[in-house]
JSON list of C-alpha atoms and ligand atoms in Angstrom, two decimals:
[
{"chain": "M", "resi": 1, "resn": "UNK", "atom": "CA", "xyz": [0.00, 0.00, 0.00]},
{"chain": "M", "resi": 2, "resn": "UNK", "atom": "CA", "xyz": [0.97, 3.65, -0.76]},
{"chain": "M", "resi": 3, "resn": "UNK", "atom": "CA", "xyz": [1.37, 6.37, 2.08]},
{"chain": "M", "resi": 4, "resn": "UNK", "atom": "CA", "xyz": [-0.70, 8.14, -0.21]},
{"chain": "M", "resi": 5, "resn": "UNK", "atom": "CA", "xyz": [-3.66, 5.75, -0.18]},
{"chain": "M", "resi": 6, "resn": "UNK", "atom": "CA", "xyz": [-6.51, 6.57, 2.46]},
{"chain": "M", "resi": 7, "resn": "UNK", "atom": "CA", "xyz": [-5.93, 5.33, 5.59]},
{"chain": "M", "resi": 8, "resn": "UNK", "atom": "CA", "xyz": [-7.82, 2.26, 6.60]},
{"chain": "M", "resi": 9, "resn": "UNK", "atom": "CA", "xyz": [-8.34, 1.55, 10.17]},
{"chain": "M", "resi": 10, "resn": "UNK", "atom": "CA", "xyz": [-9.87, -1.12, 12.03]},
{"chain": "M", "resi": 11, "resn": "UNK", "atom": "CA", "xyz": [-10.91, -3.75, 9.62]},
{"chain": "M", "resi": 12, "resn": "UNK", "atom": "CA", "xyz": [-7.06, -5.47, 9.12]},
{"chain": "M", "resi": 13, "resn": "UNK", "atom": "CA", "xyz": [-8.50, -6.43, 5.85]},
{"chain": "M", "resi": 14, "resn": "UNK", "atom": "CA", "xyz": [-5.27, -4.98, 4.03]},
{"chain": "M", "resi": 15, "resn": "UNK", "atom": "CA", "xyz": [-1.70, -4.49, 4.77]},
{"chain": "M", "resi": 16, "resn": "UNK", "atom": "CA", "xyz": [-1.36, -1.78, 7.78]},
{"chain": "M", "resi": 17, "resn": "UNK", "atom": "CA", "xyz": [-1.40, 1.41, 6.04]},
{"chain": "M", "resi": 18, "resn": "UNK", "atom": "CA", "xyz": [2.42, 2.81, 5.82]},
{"chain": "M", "resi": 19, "resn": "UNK", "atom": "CA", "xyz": [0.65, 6.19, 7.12]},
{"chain": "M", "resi": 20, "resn": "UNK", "atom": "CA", "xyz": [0.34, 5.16, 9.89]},
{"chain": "M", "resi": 21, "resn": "UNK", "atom": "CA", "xyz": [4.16, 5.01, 10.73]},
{"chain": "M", "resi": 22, "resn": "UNK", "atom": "CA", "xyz": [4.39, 8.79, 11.90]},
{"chain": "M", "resi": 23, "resn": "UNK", "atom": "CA", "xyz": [2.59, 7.10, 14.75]},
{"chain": "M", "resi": 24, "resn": "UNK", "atom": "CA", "xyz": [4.67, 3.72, 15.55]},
{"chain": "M", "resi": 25, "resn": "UNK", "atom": "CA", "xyz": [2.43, 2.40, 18.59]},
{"chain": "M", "resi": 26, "resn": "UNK", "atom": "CA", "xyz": [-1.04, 2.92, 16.32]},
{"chain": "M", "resi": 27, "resn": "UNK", "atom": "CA", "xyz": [1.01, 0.84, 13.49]},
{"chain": "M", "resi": 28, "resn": "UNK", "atom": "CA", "xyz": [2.06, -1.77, 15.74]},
{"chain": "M", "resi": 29, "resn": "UNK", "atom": "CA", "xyz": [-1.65, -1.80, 16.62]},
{"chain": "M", "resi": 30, "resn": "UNK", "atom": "CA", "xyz": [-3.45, -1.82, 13.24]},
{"chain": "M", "resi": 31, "resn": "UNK", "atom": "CA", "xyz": [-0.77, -4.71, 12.64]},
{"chain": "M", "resi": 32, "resn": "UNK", "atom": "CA", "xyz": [-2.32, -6.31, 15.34]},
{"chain": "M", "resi": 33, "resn": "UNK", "atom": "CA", "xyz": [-5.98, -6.32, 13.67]},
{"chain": "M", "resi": 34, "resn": "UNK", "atom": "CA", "xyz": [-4.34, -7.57, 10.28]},
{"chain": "M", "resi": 35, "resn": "UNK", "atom": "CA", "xyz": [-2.25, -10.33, 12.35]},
{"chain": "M", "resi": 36, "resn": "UNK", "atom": "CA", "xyz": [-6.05, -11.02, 13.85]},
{"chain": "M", "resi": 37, "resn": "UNK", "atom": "CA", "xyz": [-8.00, -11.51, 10.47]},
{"chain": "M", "resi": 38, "resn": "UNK", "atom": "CA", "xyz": [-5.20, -13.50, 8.99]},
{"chain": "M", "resi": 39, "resn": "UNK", "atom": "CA", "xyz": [-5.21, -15.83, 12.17]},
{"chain": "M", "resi": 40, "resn": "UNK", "atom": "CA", "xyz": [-8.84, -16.15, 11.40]},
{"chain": "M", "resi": 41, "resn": "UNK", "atom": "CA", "xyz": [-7.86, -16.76, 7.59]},
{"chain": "M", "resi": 42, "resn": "UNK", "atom": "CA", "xyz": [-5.70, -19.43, 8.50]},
{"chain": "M", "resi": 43, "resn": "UNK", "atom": "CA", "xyz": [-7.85, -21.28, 11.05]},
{"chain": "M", "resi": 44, "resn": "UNK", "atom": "CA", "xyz": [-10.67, -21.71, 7.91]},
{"chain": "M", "resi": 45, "resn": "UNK", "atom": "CA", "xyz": [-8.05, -23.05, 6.01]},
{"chain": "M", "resi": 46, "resn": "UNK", "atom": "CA", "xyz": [-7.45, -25.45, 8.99]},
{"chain": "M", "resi": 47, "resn": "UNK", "atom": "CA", "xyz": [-10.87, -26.49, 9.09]},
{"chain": "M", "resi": 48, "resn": "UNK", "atom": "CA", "xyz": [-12.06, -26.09, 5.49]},
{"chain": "M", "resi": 49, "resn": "UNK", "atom": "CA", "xyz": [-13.80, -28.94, 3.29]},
{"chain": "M", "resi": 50, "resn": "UNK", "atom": "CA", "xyz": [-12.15, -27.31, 0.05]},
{"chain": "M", "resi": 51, "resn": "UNK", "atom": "CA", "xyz": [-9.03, -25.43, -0.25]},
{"chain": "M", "resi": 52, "resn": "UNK", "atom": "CA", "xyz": [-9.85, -21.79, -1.08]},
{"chain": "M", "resi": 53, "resn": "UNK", "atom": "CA", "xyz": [-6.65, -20.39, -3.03]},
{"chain": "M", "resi": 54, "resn": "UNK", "atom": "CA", "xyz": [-7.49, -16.96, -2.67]},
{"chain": "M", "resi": 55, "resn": "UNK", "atom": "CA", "xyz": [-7.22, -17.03, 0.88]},
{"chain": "M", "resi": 56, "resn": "UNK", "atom": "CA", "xyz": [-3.92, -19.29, 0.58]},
{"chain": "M", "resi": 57, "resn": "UNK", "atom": "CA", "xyz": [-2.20, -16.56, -1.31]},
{"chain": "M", "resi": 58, "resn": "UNK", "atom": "CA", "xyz": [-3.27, -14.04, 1.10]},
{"chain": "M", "resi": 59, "resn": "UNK", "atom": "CA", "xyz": [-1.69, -15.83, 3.88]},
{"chain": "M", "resi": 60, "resn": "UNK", "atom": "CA", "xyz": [1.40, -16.73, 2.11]},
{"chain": "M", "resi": 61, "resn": "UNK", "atom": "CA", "xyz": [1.56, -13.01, 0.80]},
{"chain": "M", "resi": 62, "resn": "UNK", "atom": "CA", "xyz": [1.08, -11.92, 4.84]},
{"chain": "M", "resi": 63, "resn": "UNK", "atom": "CA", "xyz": [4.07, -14.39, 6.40]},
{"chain": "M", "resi": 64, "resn": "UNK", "atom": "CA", "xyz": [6.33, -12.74, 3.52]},
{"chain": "M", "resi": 65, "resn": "UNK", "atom": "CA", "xyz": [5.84, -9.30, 3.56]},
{"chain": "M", "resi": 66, "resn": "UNK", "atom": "CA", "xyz": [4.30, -8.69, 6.80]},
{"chain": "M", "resi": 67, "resn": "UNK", "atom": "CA", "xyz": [4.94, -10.74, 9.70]},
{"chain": "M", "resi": 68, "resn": "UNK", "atom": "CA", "xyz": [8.67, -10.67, 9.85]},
{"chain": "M", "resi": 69, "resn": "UNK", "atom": "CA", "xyz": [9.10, -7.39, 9.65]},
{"chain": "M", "resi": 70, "resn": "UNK", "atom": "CA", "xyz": [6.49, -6.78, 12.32]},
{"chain": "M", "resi": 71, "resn": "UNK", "atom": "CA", "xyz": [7.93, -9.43, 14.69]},
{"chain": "M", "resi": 72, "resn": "UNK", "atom": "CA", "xyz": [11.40, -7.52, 14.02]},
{"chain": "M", "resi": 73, "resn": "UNK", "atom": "CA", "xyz": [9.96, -4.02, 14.82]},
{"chain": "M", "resi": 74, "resn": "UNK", "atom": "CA", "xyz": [8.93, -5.94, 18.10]},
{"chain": "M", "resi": 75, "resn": "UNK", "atom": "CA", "xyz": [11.74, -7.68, 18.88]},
{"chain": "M", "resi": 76, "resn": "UNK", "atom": "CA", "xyz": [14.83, -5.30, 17.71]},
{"chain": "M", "resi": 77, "resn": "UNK", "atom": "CA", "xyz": [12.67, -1.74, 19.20]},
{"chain": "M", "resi": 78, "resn": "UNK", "atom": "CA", "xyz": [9.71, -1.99, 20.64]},
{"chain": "M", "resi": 79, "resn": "UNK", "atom": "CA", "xyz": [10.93, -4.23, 23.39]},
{"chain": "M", "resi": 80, "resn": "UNK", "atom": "CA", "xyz": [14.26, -3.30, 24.31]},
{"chain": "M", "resi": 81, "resn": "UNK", "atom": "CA", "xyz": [12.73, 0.20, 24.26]},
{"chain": "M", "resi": 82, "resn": "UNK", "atom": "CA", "xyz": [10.29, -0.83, 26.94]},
{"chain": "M", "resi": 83, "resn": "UNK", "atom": "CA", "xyz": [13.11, -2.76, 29.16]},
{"chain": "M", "resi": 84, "resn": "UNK", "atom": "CA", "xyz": [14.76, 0.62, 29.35]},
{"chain": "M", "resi": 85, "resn": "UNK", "atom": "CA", "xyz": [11.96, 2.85, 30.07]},
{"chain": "M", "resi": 86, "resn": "UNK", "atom": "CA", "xyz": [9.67, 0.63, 32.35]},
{"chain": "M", "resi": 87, "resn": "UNK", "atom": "CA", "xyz": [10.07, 0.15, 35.92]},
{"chain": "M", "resi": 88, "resn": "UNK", "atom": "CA", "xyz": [10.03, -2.76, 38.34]},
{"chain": "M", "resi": 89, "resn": "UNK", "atom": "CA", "xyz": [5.81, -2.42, 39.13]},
{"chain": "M", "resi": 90, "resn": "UNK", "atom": "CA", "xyz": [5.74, -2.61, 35.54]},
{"chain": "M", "resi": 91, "resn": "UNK", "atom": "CA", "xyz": [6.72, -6.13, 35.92]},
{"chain": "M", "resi": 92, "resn": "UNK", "atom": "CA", "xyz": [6.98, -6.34, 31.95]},
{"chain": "M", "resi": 93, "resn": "UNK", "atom": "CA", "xyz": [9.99, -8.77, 32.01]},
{"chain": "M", "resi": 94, "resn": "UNK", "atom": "CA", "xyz": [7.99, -11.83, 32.03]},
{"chain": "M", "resi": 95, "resn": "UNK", "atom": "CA", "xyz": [5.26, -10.73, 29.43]},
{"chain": "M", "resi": 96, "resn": "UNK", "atom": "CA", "xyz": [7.92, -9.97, 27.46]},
{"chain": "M", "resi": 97, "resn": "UNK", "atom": "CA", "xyz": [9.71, -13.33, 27.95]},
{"chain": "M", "resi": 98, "resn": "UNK", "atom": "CA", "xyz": [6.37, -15.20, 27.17]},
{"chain": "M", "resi": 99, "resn": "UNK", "atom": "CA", "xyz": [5.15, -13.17, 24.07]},
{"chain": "M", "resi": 100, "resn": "UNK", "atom": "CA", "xyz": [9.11, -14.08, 22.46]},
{"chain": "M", "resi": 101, "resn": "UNK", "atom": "CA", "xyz": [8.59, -17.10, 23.50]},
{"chain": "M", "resi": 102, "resn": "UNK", "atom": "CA", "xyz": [5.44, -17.70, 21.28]},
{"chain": "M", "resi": 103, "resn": "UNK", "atom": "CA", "xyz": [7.00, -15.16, 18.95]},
{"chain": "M", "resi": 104, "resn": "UNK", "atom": "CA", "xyz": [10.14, -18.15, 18.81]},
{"chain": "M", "resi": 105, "resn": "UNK", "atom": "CA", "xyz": [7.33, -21.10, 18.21]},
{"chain": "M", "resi": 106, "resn": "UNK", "atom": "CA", "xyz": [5.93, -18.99, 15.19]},
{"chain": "M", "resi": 107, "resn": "UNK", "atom": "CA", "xyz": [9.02, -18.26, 13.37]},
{"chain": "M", "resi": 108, "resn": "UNK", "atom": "CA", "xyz": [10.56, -21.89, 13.62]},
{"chain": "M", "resi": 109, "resn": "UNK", "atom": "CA", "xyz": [6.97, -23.24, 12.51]},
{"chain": "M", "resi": 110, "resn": "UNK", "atom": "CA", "xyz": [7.05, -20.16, 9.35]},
{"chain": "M", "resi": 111, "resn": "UNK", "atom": "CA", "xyz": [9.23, -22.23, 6.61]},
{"chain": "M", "resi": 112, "resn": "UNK", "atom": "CA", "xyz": [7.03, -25.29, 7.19]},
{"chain": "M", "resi": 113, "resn": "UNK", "atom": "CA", "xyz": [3.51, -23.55, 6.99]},
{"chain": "M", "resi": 114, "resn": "UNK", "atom": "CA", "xyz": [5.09, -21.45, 4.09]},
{"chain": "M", "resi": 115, "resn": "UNK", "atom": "CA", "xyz": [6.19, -25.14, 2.38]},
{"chain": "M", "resi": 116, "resn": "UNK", "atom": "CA", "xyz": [2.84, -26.36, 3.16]},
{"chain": "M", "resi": 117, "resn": "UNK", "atom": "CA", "xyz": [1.03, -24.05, 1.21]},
{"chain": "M", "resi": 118, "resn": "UNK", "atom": "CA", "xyz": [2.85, -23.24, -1.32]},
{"chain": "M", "resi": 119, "resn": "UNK", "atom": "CA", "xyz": [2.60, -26.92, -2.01]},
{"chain": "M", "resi": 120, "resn": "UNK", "atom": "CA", "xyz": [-1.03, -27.32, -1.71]},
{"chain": "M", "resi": 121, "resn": "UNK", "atom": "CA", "xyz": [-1.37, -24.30, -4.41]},
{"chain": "M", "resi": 122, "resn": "UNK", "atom": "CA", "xyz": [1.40, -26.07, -6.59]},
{"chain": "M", "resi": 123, "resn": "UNK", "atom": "CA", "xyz": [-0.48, -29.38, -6.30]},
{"chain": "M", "resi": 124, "resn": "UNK", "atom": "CA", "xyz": [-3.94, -28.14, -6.11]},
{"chain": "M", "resi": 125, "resn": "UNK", "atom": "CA", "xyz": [-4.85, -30.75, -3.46]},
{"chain": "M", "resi": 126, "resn": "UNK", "atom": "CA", "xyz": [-6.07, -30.20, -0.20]},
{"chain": "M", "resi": 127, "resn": "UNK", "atom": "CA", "xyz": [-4.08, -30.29, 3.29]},
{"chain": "M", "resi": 128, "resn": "UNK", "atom": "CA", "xyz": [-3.46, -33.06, 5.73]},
{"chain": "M", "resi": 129, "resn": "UNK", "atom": "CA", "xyz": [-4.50, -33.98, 8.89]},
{"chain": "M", "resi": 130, "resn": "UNK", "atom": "CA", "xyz": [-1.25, -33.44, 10.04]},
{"chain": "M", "resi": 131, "resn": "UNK", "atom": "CA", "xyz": [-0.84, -30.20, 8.24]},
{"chain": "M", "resi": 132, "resn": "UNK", "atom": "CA", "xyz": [-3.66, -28.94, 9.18]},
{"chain": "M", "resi": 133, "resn": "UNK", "atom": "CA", "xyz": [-2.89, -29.44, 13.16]},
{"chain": "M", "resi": 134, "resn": "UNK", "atom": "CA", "xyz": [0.53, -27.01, 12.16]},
{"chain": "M", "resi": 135, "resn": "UNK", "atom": "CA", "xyz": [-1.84, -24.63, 10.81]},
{"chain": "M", "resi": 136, "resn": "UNK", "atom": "CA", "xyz": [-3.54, -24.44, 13.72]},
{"chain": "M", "resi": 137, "resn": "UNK", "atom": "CA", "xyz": [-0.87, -24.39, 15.86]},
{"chain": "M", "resi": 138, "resn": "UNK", "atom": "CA", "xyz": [0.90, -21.84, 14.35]},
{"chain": "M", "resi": 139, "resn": "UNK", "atom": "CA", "xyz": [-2.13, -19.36, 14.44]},
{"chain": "M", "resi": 140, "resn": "UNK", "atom": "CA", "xyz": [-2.33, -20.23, 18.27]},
{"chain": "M", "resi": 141, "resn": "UNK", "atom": "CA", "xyz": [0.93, -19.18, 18.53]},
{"chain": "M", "resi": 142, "resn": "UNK", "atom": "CA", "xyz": [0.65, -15.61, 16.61]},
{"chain": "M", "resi": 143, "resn": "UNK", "atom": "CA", "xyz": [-2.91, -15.13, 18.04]},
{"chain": "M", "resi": 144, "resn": "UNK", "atom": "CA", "xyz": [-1.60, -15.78, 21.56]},
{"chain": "M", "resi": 145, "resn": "UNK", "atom": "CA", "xyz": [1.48, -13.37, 21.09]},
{"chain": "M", "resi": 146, "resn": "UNK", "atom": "CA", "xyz": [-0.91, -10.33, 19.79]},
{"chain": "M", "resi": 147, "resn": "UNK", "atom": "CA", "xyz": [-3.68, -10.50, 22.73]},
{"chain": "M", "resi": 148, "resn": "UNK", "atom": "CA", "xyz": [-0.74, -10.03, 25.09]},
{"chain": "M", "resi": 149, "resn": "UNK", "atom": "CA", "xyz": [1.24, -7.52, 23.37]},
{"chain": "M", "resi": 150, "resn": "UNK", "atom": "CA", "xyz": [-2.80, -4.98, 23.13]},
{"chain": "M", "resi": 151, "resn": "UNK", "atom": "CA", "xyz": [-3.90, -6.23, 26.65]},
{"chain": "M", "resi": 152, "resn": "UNK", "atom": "CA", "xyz": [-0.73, -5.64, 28.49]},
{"chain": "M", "resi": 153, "resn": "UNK", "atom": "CA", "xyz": [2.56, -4.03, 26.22]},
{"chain": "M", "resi": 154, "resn": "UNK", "atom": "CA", "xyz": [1.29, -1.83, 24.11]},
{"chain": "M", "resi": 155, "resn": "UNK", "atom": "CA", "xyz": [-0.83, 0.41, 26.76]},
{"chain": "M", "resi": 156, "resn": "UNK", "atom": "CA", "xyz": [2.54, 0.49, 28.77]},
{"chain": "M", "resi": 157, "resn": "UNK", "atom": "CA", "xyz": [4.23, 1.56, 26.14]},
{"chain": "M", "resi": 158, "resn": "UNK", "atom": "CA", "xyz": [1.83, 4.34, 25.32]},
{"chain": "M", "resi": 159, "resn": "UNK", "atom": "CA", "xyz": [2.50, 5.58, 29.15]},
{"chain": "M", "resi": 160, "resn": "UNK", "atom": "CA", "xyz": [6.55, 4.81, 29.04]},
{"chain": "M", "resi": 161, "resn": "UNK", "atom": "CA", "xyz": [7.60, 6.13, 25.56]},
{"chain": "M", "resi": 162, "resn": "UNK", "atom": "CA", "xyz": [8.91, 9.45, 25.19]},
{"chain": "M", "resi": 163, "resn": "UNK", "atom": "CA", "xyz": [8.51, 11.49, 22.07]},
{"chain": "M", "resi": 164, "resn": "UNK", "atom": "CA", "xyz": [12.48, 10.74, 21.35]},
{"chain": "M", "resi": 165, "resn": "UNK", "atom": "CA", "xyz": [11.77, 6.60, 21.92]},
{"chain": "M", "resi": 166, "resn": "UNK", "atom": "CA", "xyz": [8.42, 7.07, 19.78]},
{"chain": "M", "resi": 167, "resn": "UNK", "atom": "CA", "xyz": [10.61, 9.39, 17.13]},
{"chain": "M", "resi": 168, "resn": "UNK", "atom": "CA", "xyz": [13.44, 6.56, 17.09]},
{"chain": "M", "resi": 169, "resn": "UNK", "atom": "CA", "xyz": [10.69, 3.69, 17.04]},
{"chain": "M", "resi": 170, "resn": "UNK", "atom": "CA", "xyz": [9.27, 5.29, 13.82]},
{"chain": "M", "resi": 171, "resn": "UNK", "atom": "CA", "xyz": [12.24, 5.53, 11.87]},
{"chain": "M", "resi": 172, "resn": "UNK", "atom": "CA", "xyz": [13.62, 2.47, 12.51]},
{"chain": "M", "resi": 173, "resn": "UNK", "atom": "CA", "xyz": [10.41, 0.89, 11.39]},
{"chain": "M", "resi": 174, "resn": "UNK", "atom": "CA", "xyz": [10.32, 3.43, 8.23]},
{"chain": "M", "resi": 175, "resn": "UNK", "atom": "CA", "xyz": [13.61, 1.93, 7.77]},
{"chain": "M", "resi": 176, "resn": "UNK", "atom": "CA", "xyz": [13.12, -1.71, 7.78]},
{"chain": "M", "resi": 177, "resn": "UNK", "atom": "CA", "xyz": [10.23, -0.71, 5.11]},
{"chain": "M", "resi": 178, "resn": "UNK", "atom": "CA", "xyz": [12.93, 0.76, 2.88]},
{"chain": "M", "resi": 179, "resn": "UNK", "atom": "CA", "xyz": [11.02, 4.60, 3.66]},
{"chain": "M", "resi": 180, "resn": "UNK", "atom": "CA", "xyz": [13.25, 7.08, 4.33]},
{"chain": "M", "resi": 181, "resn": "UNK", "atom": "CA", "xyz": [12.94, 9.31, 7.70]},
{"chain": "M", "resi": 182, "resn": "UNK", "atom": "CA", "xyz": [10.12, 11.90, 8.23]},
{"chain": "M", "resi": 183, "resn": "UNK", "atom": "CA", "xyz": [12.49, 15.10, 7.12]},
{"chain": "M", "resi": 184, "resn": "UNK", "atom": "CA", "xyz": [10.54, 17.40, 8.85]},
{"chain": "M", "resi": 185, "resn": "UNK", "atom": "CA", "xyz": [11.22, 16.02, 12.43]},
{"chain": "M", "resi": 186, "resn": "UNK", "atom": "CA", "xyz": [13.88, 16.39, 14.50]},
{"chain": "M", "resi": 187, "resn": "UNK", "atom": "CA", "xyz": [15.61, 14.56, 17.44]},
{"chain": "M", "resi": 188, "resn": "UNK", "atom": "CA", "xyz": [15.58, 17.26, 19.97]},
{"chain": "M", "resi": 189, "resn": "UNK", "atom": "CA", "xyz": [12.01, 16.70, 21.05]},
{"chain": "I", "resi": 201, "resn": "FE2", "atom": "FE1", "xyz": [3.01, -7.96, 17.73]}
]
C-alpha cells in the first residue's frame, strides 16, 4: 500500500497502512488487527472442506511481507525500548519473555507452513490432517502473542515512551520498510 492511499483503520482487511508510521504504537496496533483476520484466515483453512486459493495466497503473501518485519519491529525496538523505560511495578519482564517465546514457536513453525502451502497451491490438493494441526498451531501461537502484546505491552508503552523513543521507534520501522525518515522532524524533542 501507498502512504498516499486513504488510511484504513480497524478492519485489518489490508496491509497496515504505511501512514500510519508517523505514529509507531497505532502501526504496531493496526498490525495487530491484520495479524487477527489473517489468524482467522488461516484457522478456515485449517478447518475447510475445500481449499480456497485466494485465501492461501493471502496468507502466504502476509508471512512474507508482513509478519517478519512486524515481529522484528517488536523484537529489535519496541521491546528493548520498553526494558529501558519501564520500571520494576511494571513487571513487563515476564510478558515480554512469554510473548518471544510464542513469537520463537511462530518463526521456527514459518518455513514449514510457508512449504505447506505453497505446495497445496502447486499441487492443487487439499491439506493433511497433520498439516492442518501445524496450521492451527501456528495461528495459536501468533494469536496468543498479539492478545498479550494490546492487553498488556502496548498500553505500557503508550505511558513509558517518550517522544524521542516514539521518534526513534518510527524511523527504525520506516527503515526496515525501505522509507526514508520523516524530514521534517527532529531529534531534539
Ligand atoms: Fe506484535
Amino acid at each position: 500500500m501507498q502512504p498516499s492511499e486513504p488510511l484504513l483503520r480497524g478492519s485489518g482487511e489490508k496491509p497496515t497502512s504505511l501512514g500510519l508510521l508517523a505514529n509507531p504504537l497505532d502501526f504496531i496496533s493496526e498490525d495487530h488487527l491484520r495479524e487477527r483476520q489473517v489468524c482467522a484466515m488461516i484457522d478456515r483453512l485449517a478447518t475447510a472442506d475445500a481449499l480456497n486459493r485466494q485465501e492461501v495466497t493471502t496468507v502466504l503473501r502476509f508471512l512474507n511481507e508482513e509478519l517478519n518485519v512486524h515481529l522484528r519491529d517488536e523484537a529489535e525496538d519496541l521491546f528493548p525500548l520498553l526494558a529501558r523505560r519501564c520500571t520494576a511495578e511494571d513487571a513487563i519482564e515476564g510478558v515480554i519473555d512469554r510473548i518471544r517465546a510464542d513469537q520463537d514457536e511462530a518463526m521456527r513453525l514459518l518455513p514449514e507452513v510457508r512449504a505447506m502451502l505453497a505446495g497445496c497451491l502447486d499441487r492443487g490438493g487439499d491439506l493433511s490432517a497433520r498439516e492442518r494441526g501445524v496450521l492451527s498451531r501456528f495461528a495459536g501461537h501468533v494469536r496468543r502473542h498479539l492478545v498479550a502484546e494490546n492487553a498488556i505491552l502496548l498500553p505500557i508503552a503508550r505511558v513509558r515512551l517518550t517522544r524521542a523513543d516514539l521518534r526513534i521507534l518510527s524511523k527504525h520501522m520506516r527503515s526496515r520498510r525501505g522509507l526514508p525518515d520523516f524530514p521534517e522532524t527532529t531529534d531534539a524533542e
